[in-house]
Short mmCIF file of N, CA and C in Angstrom, two decimals:
data_model
loop_
_atom_site.label_atom_id
_atom_site.label_comp_id
_atom_site.label_asym_id
_atom_site.label_seq_id
_atom_site.Cartn_x
_atom_site.Cartn_y
_atom_site.Cartn_z
N MET A 1 -122.33 -19.85 33.48
CA MET A 1 -122.05 -21.01 32.68
C MET A 1 -121.29 -20.62 31.41
N LYS A 2 -121.58 -19.47 30.86
CA LYS A 2 -120.92 -19.06 29.62
C LYS A 2 -119.41 -18.99 29.78
N ILE A 3 -118.96 -18.66 30.97
CA ILE A 3 -117.52 -18.57 31.21
C ILE A 3 -116.87 -19.94 31.04
N TYR A 4 -117.54 -20.99 31.48
CA TYR A 4 -116.96 -22.33 31.46
C TYR A 4 -117.29 -23.11 30.20
N ASP A 5 -118.29 -22.69 29.44
CA ASP A 5 -118.70 -23.37 28.21
C ASP A 5 -117.80 -22.91 27.06
N THR A 6 -116.59 -23.45 27.00
CA THR A 6 -115.61 -23.01 26.01
C THR A 6 -115.98 -23.43 24.60
N THR A 7 -116.79 -24.47 24.46
CA THR A 7 -117.20 -24.93 23.13
C THR A 7 -118.46 -24.23 22.64
N ARG A 8 -119.05 -23.41 23.51
CA ARG A 8 -120.24 -22.63 23.17
C ARG A 8 -121.42 -23.49 22.69
N THR A 9 -121.60 -24.64 23.34
CA THR A 9 -122.68 -25.54 22.96
C THR A 9 -123.91 -25.37 23.85
N GLY A 10 -123.77 -24.63 24.91
CA GLY A 10 -124.87 -24.51 25.87
C GLY A 10 -124.86 -25.64 26.88
N LYS A 11 -123.94 -26.56 26.72
CA LYS A 11 -123.78 -27.68 27.64
C LYS A 11 -122.33 -27.73 28.07
N LEU A 12 -122.11 -28.18 29.28
CA LEU A 12 -120.74 -28.29 29.78
C LEU A 12 -120.22 -29.70 29.55
N LYS A 13 -119.04 -29.79 28.94
CA LYS A 13 -118.35 -31.07 28.84
C LYS A 13 -117.79 -31.36 30.23
N LEU A 14 -117.42 -32.61 30.44
CA LEU A 14 -116.88 -32.99 31.75
C LEU A 14 -115.65 -32.17 32.09
N SER A 15 -114.78 -31.95 31.11
CA SER A 15 -113.57 -31.18 31.39
C SER A 15 -113.90 -29.74 31.73
N GLU A 16 -114.95 -29.19 31.12
CA GLU A 16 -115.37 -27.82 31.45
C GLU A 16 -116.00 -27.78 32.84
N MET A 17 -116.82 -28.79 33.15
CA MET A 17 -117.47 -28.84 34.45
C MET A 17 -116.45 -29.02 35.57
N SER A 18 -115.38 -29.77 35.26
CA SER A 18 -114.40 -30.01 36.30
C SER A 18 -113.73 -28.71 36.77
N LYS A 19 -113.77 -27.68 35.93
CA LYS A 19 -113.20 -26.40 36.32
C LYS A 19 -114.03 -25.72 37.41
N LEU A 20 -115.28 -26.15 37.56
CA LEU A 20 -116.14 -25.62 38.61
C LEU A 20 -115.88 -26.30 39.95
N LEU A 21 -115.30 -27.48 39.90
CA LEU A 21 -115.10 -28.29 41.10
C LEU A 21 -113.66 -28.16 41.58
N PRO A 22 -113.42 -28.37 42.86
CA PRO A 22 -112.04 -28.33 43.34
C PRO A 22 -111.24 -29.45 42.71
N VAL A 23 -110.05 -29.14 42.27
CA VAL A 23 -109.18 -30.11 41.62
C VAL A 23 -107.94 -30.30 42.47
N ASN A 24 -107.54 -31.52 42.62
CA ASN A 24 -106.35 -31.82 43.42
C ASN A 24 -105.12 -32.00 42.56
N ALA A 25 -105.18 -31.61 41.28
CA ALA A 25 -104.03 -31.77 40.40
C ALA A 25 -102.82 -31.05 40.98
N SER A 26 -103.03 -29.90 41.60
CA SER A 26 -101.90 -29.18 42.19
C SER A 26 -101.32 -29.98 43.36
N PHE A 27 -102.17 -30.69 44.09
CA PHE A 27 -101.70 -31.56 45.16
C PHE A 27 -100.84 -32.67 44.58
N LEU A 28 -101.31 -33.28 43.46
CA LEU A 28 -100.53 -34.32 42.81
C LEU A 28 -99.19 -33.78 42.33
N LYS A 29 -99.23 -32.60 41.72
CA LYS A 29 -98.01 -32.01 41.19
C LYS A 29 -97.02 -31.75 42.31
N ALA A 30 -97.50 -31.23 43.42
CA ALA A 30 -96.60 -30.95 44.55
C ALA A 30 -95.99 -32.24 45.08
N ALA A 31 -96.79 -33.29 45.19
CA ALA A 31 -96.28 -34.57 45.69
C ALA A 31 -95.26 -35.15 44.73
N MET A 32 -95.54 -35.07 43.44
CA MET A 32 -94.62 -35.65 42.47
C MET A 32 -93.38 -34.80 42.30
N LYS A 33 -93.53 -33.48 42.40
CA LYS A 33 -92.36 -32.62 42.29
C LYS A 33 -91.40 -32.89 43.45
N LYS A 34 -91.98 -33.12 44.62
CA LYS A 34 -91.17 -33.43 45.79
C LYS A 34 -90.37 -34.70 45.56
N GLY A 35 -90.96 -35.63 44.80
CA GLY A 35 -90.29 -36.90 44.56
C GLY A 35 -89.51 -36.95 43.26
N SER A 36 -89.34 -35.82 42.59
CA SER A 36 -88.65 -35.85 41.31
C SER A 36 -87.22 -36.33 41.46
N ARG A 37 -86.76 -37.01 40.43
CA ARG A 37 -85.41 -37.57 40.37
C ARG A 37 -85.19 -38.69 41.38
N LYS A 38 -86.22 -39.10 42.05
CA LYS A 38 -86.13 -40.24 42.95
C LYS A 38 -87.55 -40.76 43.15
N LYS A 39 -87.65 -41.88 43.78
CA LYS A 39 -88.99 -42.40 44.05
C LYS A 39 -89.64 -41.58 45.16
N LEU A 40 -90.97 -41.49 45.07
CA LEU A 40 -91.70 -40.84 46.15
C LEU A 40 -91.57 -41.68 47.40
N SER A 41 -91.55 -41.02 48.53
CA SER A 41 -91.49 -41.77 49.78
C SER A 41 -92.84 -42.43 50.05
N GLY A 42 -92.80 -43.45 50.86
CA GLY A 42 -94.04 -44.10 51.25
C GLY A 42 -94.99 -43.12 51.93
N GLU A 43 -94.43 -42.18 52.66
CA GLU A 43 -95.25 -41.17 53.35
C GLU A 43 -95.96 -40.27 52.34
N ASP A 44 -95.26 -39.89 51.26
CA ASP A 44 -95.87 -39.06 50.21
C ASP A 44 -97.04 -39.80 49.56
N VAL A 45 -96.84 -41.08 49.27
CA VAL A 45 -97.90 -41.87 48.63
C VAL A 45 -99.08 -42.03 49.58
N LYS A 46 -98.81 -42.22 50.86
CA LYS A 46 -99.90 -42.32 51.85
C LYS A 46 -100.71 -41.03 51.90
N LYS A 47 -100.04 -39.89 51.77
CA LYS A 47 -100.76 -38.60 51.77
C LYS A 47 -101.69 -38.50 50.57
N VAL A 48 -101.21 -38.93 49.42
CA VAL A 48 -102.04 -38.90 48.21
C VAL A 48 -103.22 -39.85 48.39
N LEU A 49 -102.96 -41.06 48.90
CA LEU A 49 -104.04 -42.02 49.13
C LEU A 49 -105.10 -41.43 50.06
N LYS A 50 -104.66 -40.77 51.10
CA LYS A 50 -105.59 -40.20 52.07
C LYS A 50 -106.50 -39.14 51.43
N VAL A 51 -105.96 -38.37 50.49
CA VAL A 51 -106.76 -37.35 49.80
C VAL A 51 -107.89 -37.98 49.01
N TYR A 52 -107.62 -39.09 48.33
CA TYR A 52 -108.62 -39.70 47.45
C TYR A 52 -109.46 -40.78 48.12
N ASP A 53 -108.98 -41.41 49.17
CA ASP A 53 -109.71 -42.47 49.86
C ASP A 53 -110.70 -41.86 50.83
N LYS A 54 -111.80 -41.39 50.30
CA LYS A 54 -112.79 -40.65 51.10
C LYS A 54 -113.48 -41.52 52.16
N ASP A 55 -113.64 -42.83 51.88
CA ASP A 55 -114.34 -43.68 52.84
C ASP A 55 -113.41 -44.38 53.83
N GLY A 56 -112.10 -44.14 53.71
CA GLY A 56 -111.14 -44.71 54.65
C GLY A 56 -110.93 -46.20 54.51
N SER A 57 -111.26 -46.76 53.35
CA SER A 57 -111.14 -48.21 53.14
C SER A 57 -109.70 -48.67 52.89
N GLY A 58 -108.81 -47.72 52.62
CA GLY A 58 -107.44 -48.08 52.30
C GLY A 58 -107.21 -48.28 50.82
N THR A 59 -108.27 -48.10 50.04
CA THR A 59 -108.16 -48.22 48.58
C THR A 59 -108.91 -47.07 47.91
N ILE A 60 -108.59 -46.86 46.65
CA ILE A 60 -109.28 -45.85 45.85
C ILE A 60 -110.15 -46.62 44.86
N GLU A 61 -111.46 -46.38 44.92
CA GLU A 61 -112.39 -47.13 44.08
C GLU A 61 -113.60 -46.27 43.73
N GLY A 62 -114.36 -46.70 42.75
CA GLY A 62 -115.60 -46.02 42.37
C GLY A 62 -115.38 -44.55 42.07
N GLU A 63 -116.15 -43.70 42.73
CA GLU A 63 -116.06 -42.26 42.50
C GLU A 63 -114.72 -41.69 42.95
N GLU A 64 -114.11 -42.33 43.93
CA GLU A 64 -112.77 -41.90 44.37
C GLU A 64 -111.78 -42.07 43.22
N LEU A 65 -111.88 -43.21 42.54
CA LEU A 65 -111.00 -43.48 41.40
C LEU A 65 -111.29 -42.52 40.25
N THR A 66 -112.55 -42.22 40.04
CA THR A 66 -112.91 -41.24 39.02
C THR A 66 -112.27 -39.89 39.34
N GLY A 67 -112.28 -39.50 40.60
CA GLY A 67 -111.66 -38.24 41.02
C GLY A 67 -110.16 -38.25 40.77
N LEU A 68 -109.50 -39.37 41.08
CA LEU A 68 -108.06 -39.48 40.85
C LEU A 68 -107.76 -39.37 39.36
N VAL A 69 -108.51 -40.09 38.53
CA VAL A 69 -108.28 -40.06 37.09
C VAL A 69 -108.53 -38.67 36.54
N LYS A 70 -109.58 -38.02 37.02
CA LYS A 70 -109.87 -36.65 36.60
C LYS A 70 -108.69 -35.73 36.91
N ASP A 71 -108.14 -35.89 38.08
CA ASP A 71 -107.01 -35.05 38.47
C ASP A 71 -105.74 -35.40 37.69
N LEU A 72 -105.56 -36.68 37.37
CA LEU A 72 -104.42 -37.07 36.55
C LEU A 72 -104.53 -36.44 35.16
N LEU A 73 -105.73 -36.47 34.59
CA LEU A 73 -105.93 -35.85 33.28
C LEU A 73 -105.72 -34.34 33.36
N ALA A 74 -106.20 -33.72 34.42
CA ALA A 74 -106.01 -32.28 34.61
C ALA A 74 -104.53 -31.96 34.81
N TYR A 75 -103.83 -32.84 35.49
CA TYR A 75 -102.39 -32.66 35.72
C TYR A 75 -101.64 -32.59 34.39
N TYR A 76 -102.06 -33.44 33.47
CA TYR A 76 -101.43 -33.46 32.14
C TYR A 76 -102.03 -32.41 31.20
N CYS A 77 -102.94 -31.59 31.72
CA CYS A 77 -103.57 -30.51 30.94
C CYS A 77 -104.25 -31.04 29.69
N VAL A 78 -104.92 -32.16 29.82
CA VAL A 78 -105.61 -32.77 28.69
C VAL A 78 -107.07 -32.33 28.72
N ASP A 79 -107.57 -31.89 27.56
CA ASP A 79 -108.99 -31.59 27.45
C ASP A 79 -109.68 -32.93 27.21
N TYR A 80 -110.55 -33.33 28.09
CA TYR A 80 -111.12 -34.66 28.01
C TYR A 80 -112.64 -34.63 28.17
N ASP A 81 -113.27 -35.72 27.74
CA ASP A 81 -114.71 -35.87 27.93
C ASP A 81 -114.96 -37.15 28.72
N ILE A 82 -116.22 -37.50 28.89
CA ILE A 82 -116.57 -38.65 29.72
C ILE A 82 -115.97 -39.95 29.17
N ASN A 83 -115.89 -40.07 27.84
CA ASN A 83 -115.30 -41.27 27.24
C ASN A 83 -113.82 -41.37 27.56
N ASP A 84 -113.11 -40.24 27.47
CA ASP A 84 -111.69 -40.23 27.81
C ASP A 84 -111.48 -40.62 29.26
N LEU A 85 -112.35 -40.10 30.12
CA LEU A 85 -112.25 -40.39 31.55
C LEU A 85 -112.41 -41.88 31.80
N GLU A 86 -113.41 -42.48 31.20
CA GLU A 86 -113.65 -43.92 31.38
C GLU A 86 -112.54 -44.75 30.76
N ASP A 87 -112.07 -44.36 29.56
CA ASP A 87 -110.98 -45.10 28.91
C ASP A 87 -109.71 -45.05 29.76
N THR A 88 -109.42 -43.88 30.31
CA THR A 88 -108.22 -43.73 31.15
C THR A 88 -108.36 -44.55 32.42
N LYS A 89 -109.54 -44.55 32.99
CA LYS A 89 -109.79 -45.33 34.21
C LYS A 89 -109.57 -46.82 33.93
N LEU A 90 -110.11 -47.31 32.82
CA LEU A 90 -109.94 -48.72 32.47
C LEU A 90 -108.48 -49.05 32.18
N ALA A 91 -107.78 -48.15 31.49
CA ALA A 91 -106.37 -48.37 31.18
C ALA A 91 -105.54 -48.41 32.47
N LEU A 92 -105.86 -47.52 33.38
CA LEU A 92 -105.15 -47.46 34.66
C LEU A 92 -105.36 -48.76 35.44
N LEU A 93 -106.60 -49.22 35.48
CA LEU A 93 -106.89 -50.46 36.20
C LEU A 93 -106.24 -51.67 35.52
N SER A 94 -106.29 -51.71 34.20
CA SER A 94 -105.72 -52.88 33.52
C SER A 94 -104.20 -52.93 33.64
N SER A 95 -103.56 -51.76 33.76
CA SER A 95 -102.10 -51.77 33.83
C SER A 95 -101.55 -51.75 35.25
N CYS A 96 -102.30 -51.25 36.21
CA CYS A 96 -101.75 -51.07 37.57
C CYS A 96 -102.50 -51.82 38.66
N ASP A 97 -103.68 -52.30 38.39
CA ASP A 97 -104.45 -53.02 39.41
C ASP A 97 -103.98 -54.48 39.43
N SER A 98 -102.87 -54.72 40.11
CA SER A 98 -102.20 -56.01 40.05
C SER A 98 -103.02 -57.18 40.57
N ASN A 99 -103.95 -56.93 41.48
CA ASN A 99 -104.78 -58.02 42.00
C ASN A 99 -106.17 -58.05 41.36
N SER A 100 -106.39 -57.19 40.37
CA SER A 100 -107.63 -57.16 39.57
C SER A 100 -108.90 -57.06 40.41
N ASP A 101 -108.84 -56.27 41.48
CA ASP A 101 -110.03 -56.11 42.33
C ASP A 101 -110.82 -54.84 41.99
N GLY A 102 -110.37 -54.08 41.00
CA GLY A 102 -111.09 -52.86 40.61
C GLY A 102 -110.82 -51.68 41.52
N ARG A 103 -109.83 -51.83 42.39
CA ARG A 103 -109.47 -50.77 43.33
C ARG A 103 -107.97 -50.54 43.26
N ILE A 104 -107.55 -49.36 43.65
CA ILE A 104 -106.13 -49.02 43.70
C ILE A 104 -105.71 -48.96 45.16
N ASN A 105 -104.79 -49.84 45.54
CA ASN A 105 -104.29 -49.85 46.91
C ASN A 105 -103.01 -49.02 47.00
N LEU A 106 -102.42 -48.98 48.16
CA LEU A 106 -101.23 -48.14 48.39
C LEU A 106 -100.07 -48.53 47.47
N ARG A 107 -99.81 -49.82 47.33
CA ARG A 107 -98.71 -50.28 46.49
C ARG A 107 -98.95 -49.91 45.03
N GLU A 108 -100.19 -50.10 44.57
CA GLU A 108 -100.53 -49.79 43.18
C GLU A 108 -100.47 -48.28 42.93
N LEU A 109 -100.90 -47.49 43.91
CA LEU A 109 -100.82 -46.04 43.79
C LEU A 109 -99.37 -45.59 43.72
N SER A 110 -98.52 -46.21 44.51
CA SER A 110 -97.10 -45.89 44.48
C SER A 110 -96.53 -46.13 43.09
N LEU A 111 -96.92 -47.24 42.49
CA LEU A 111 -96.48 -47.56 41.13
C LEU A 111 -96.93 -46.47 40.15
N ILE A 112 -98.19 -46.09 40.21
CA ILE A 112 -98.74 -45.07 39.32
C ILE A 112 -97.99 -43.75 39.47
N LEU A 113 -97.85 -43.29 40.69
CA LEU A 113 -97.23 -41.99 40.92
C LEU A 113 -95.76 -41.99 40.54
N ASN A 114 -95.06 -43.08 40.83
CA ASN A 114 -93.64 -43.13 40.48
C ASN A 114 -93.43 -43.23 38.98
N ILE A 115 -94.32 -43.90 38.28
CA ILE A 115 -94.25 -43.93 36.81
C ILE A 115 -94.46 -42.51 36.28
N MET A 116 -95.43 -41.81 36.85
CA MET A 116 -95.68 -40.43 36.41
C MET A 116 -94.47 -39.54 36.67
N CYS A 117 -93.83 -39.70 37.80
CA CYS A 117 -92.63 -38.91 38.10
C CYS A 117 -91.55 -39.17 37.06
N ASP A 118 -91.37 -40.44 36.72
CA ASP A 118 -90.36 -40.80 35.73
C ASP A 118 -90.70 -40.22 34.36
N GLU A 119 -91.98 -40.28 33.97
CA GLU A 119 -92.38 -39.81 32.65
C GLU A 119 -92.35 -38.31 32.50
N THR A 120 -92.70 -37.61 33.56
CA THR A 120 -92.79 -36.15 33.46
C THR A 120 -91.45 -35.46 33.68
N GLY A 121 -90.54 -36.14 34.33
CA GLY A 121 -89.23 -35.55 34.59
C GLY A 121 -89.32 -34.25 35.35
N LEU A 122 -90.23 -34.18 36.32
CA LEU A 122 -90.39 -32.96 37.10
C LEU A 122 -89.11 -32.62 37.84
N GLU A 123 -88.82 -31.35 37.90
CA GLU A 123 -87.64 -30.90 38.65
C GLU A 123 -88.03 -29.93 39.73
#
């Protein structure tokens, strides 16, 4: 635990704990890098959806959405805590959940990923 407790508090922050768990940020980066300077293909977005849609419902929701947001924050190399995670999740839903169902569908995920590609300017 001492290796991951960078704040030396004896407790792990969410961002520290996430280093113990598998992170798909590299998967996101690879998908977005592939789509740099153009929109991601529908097939690329489907692959990302499949990684996060653990229950096969066709949407990302609940813990699946938490995993996506965690990986998005890790992708941007942001040191975050549980409040940041929840704030980012709410911001993502309020800006991209076009049907306000609390879930991210394929079209909404495409919007998120393509906005990220545009903002990061990956080459």
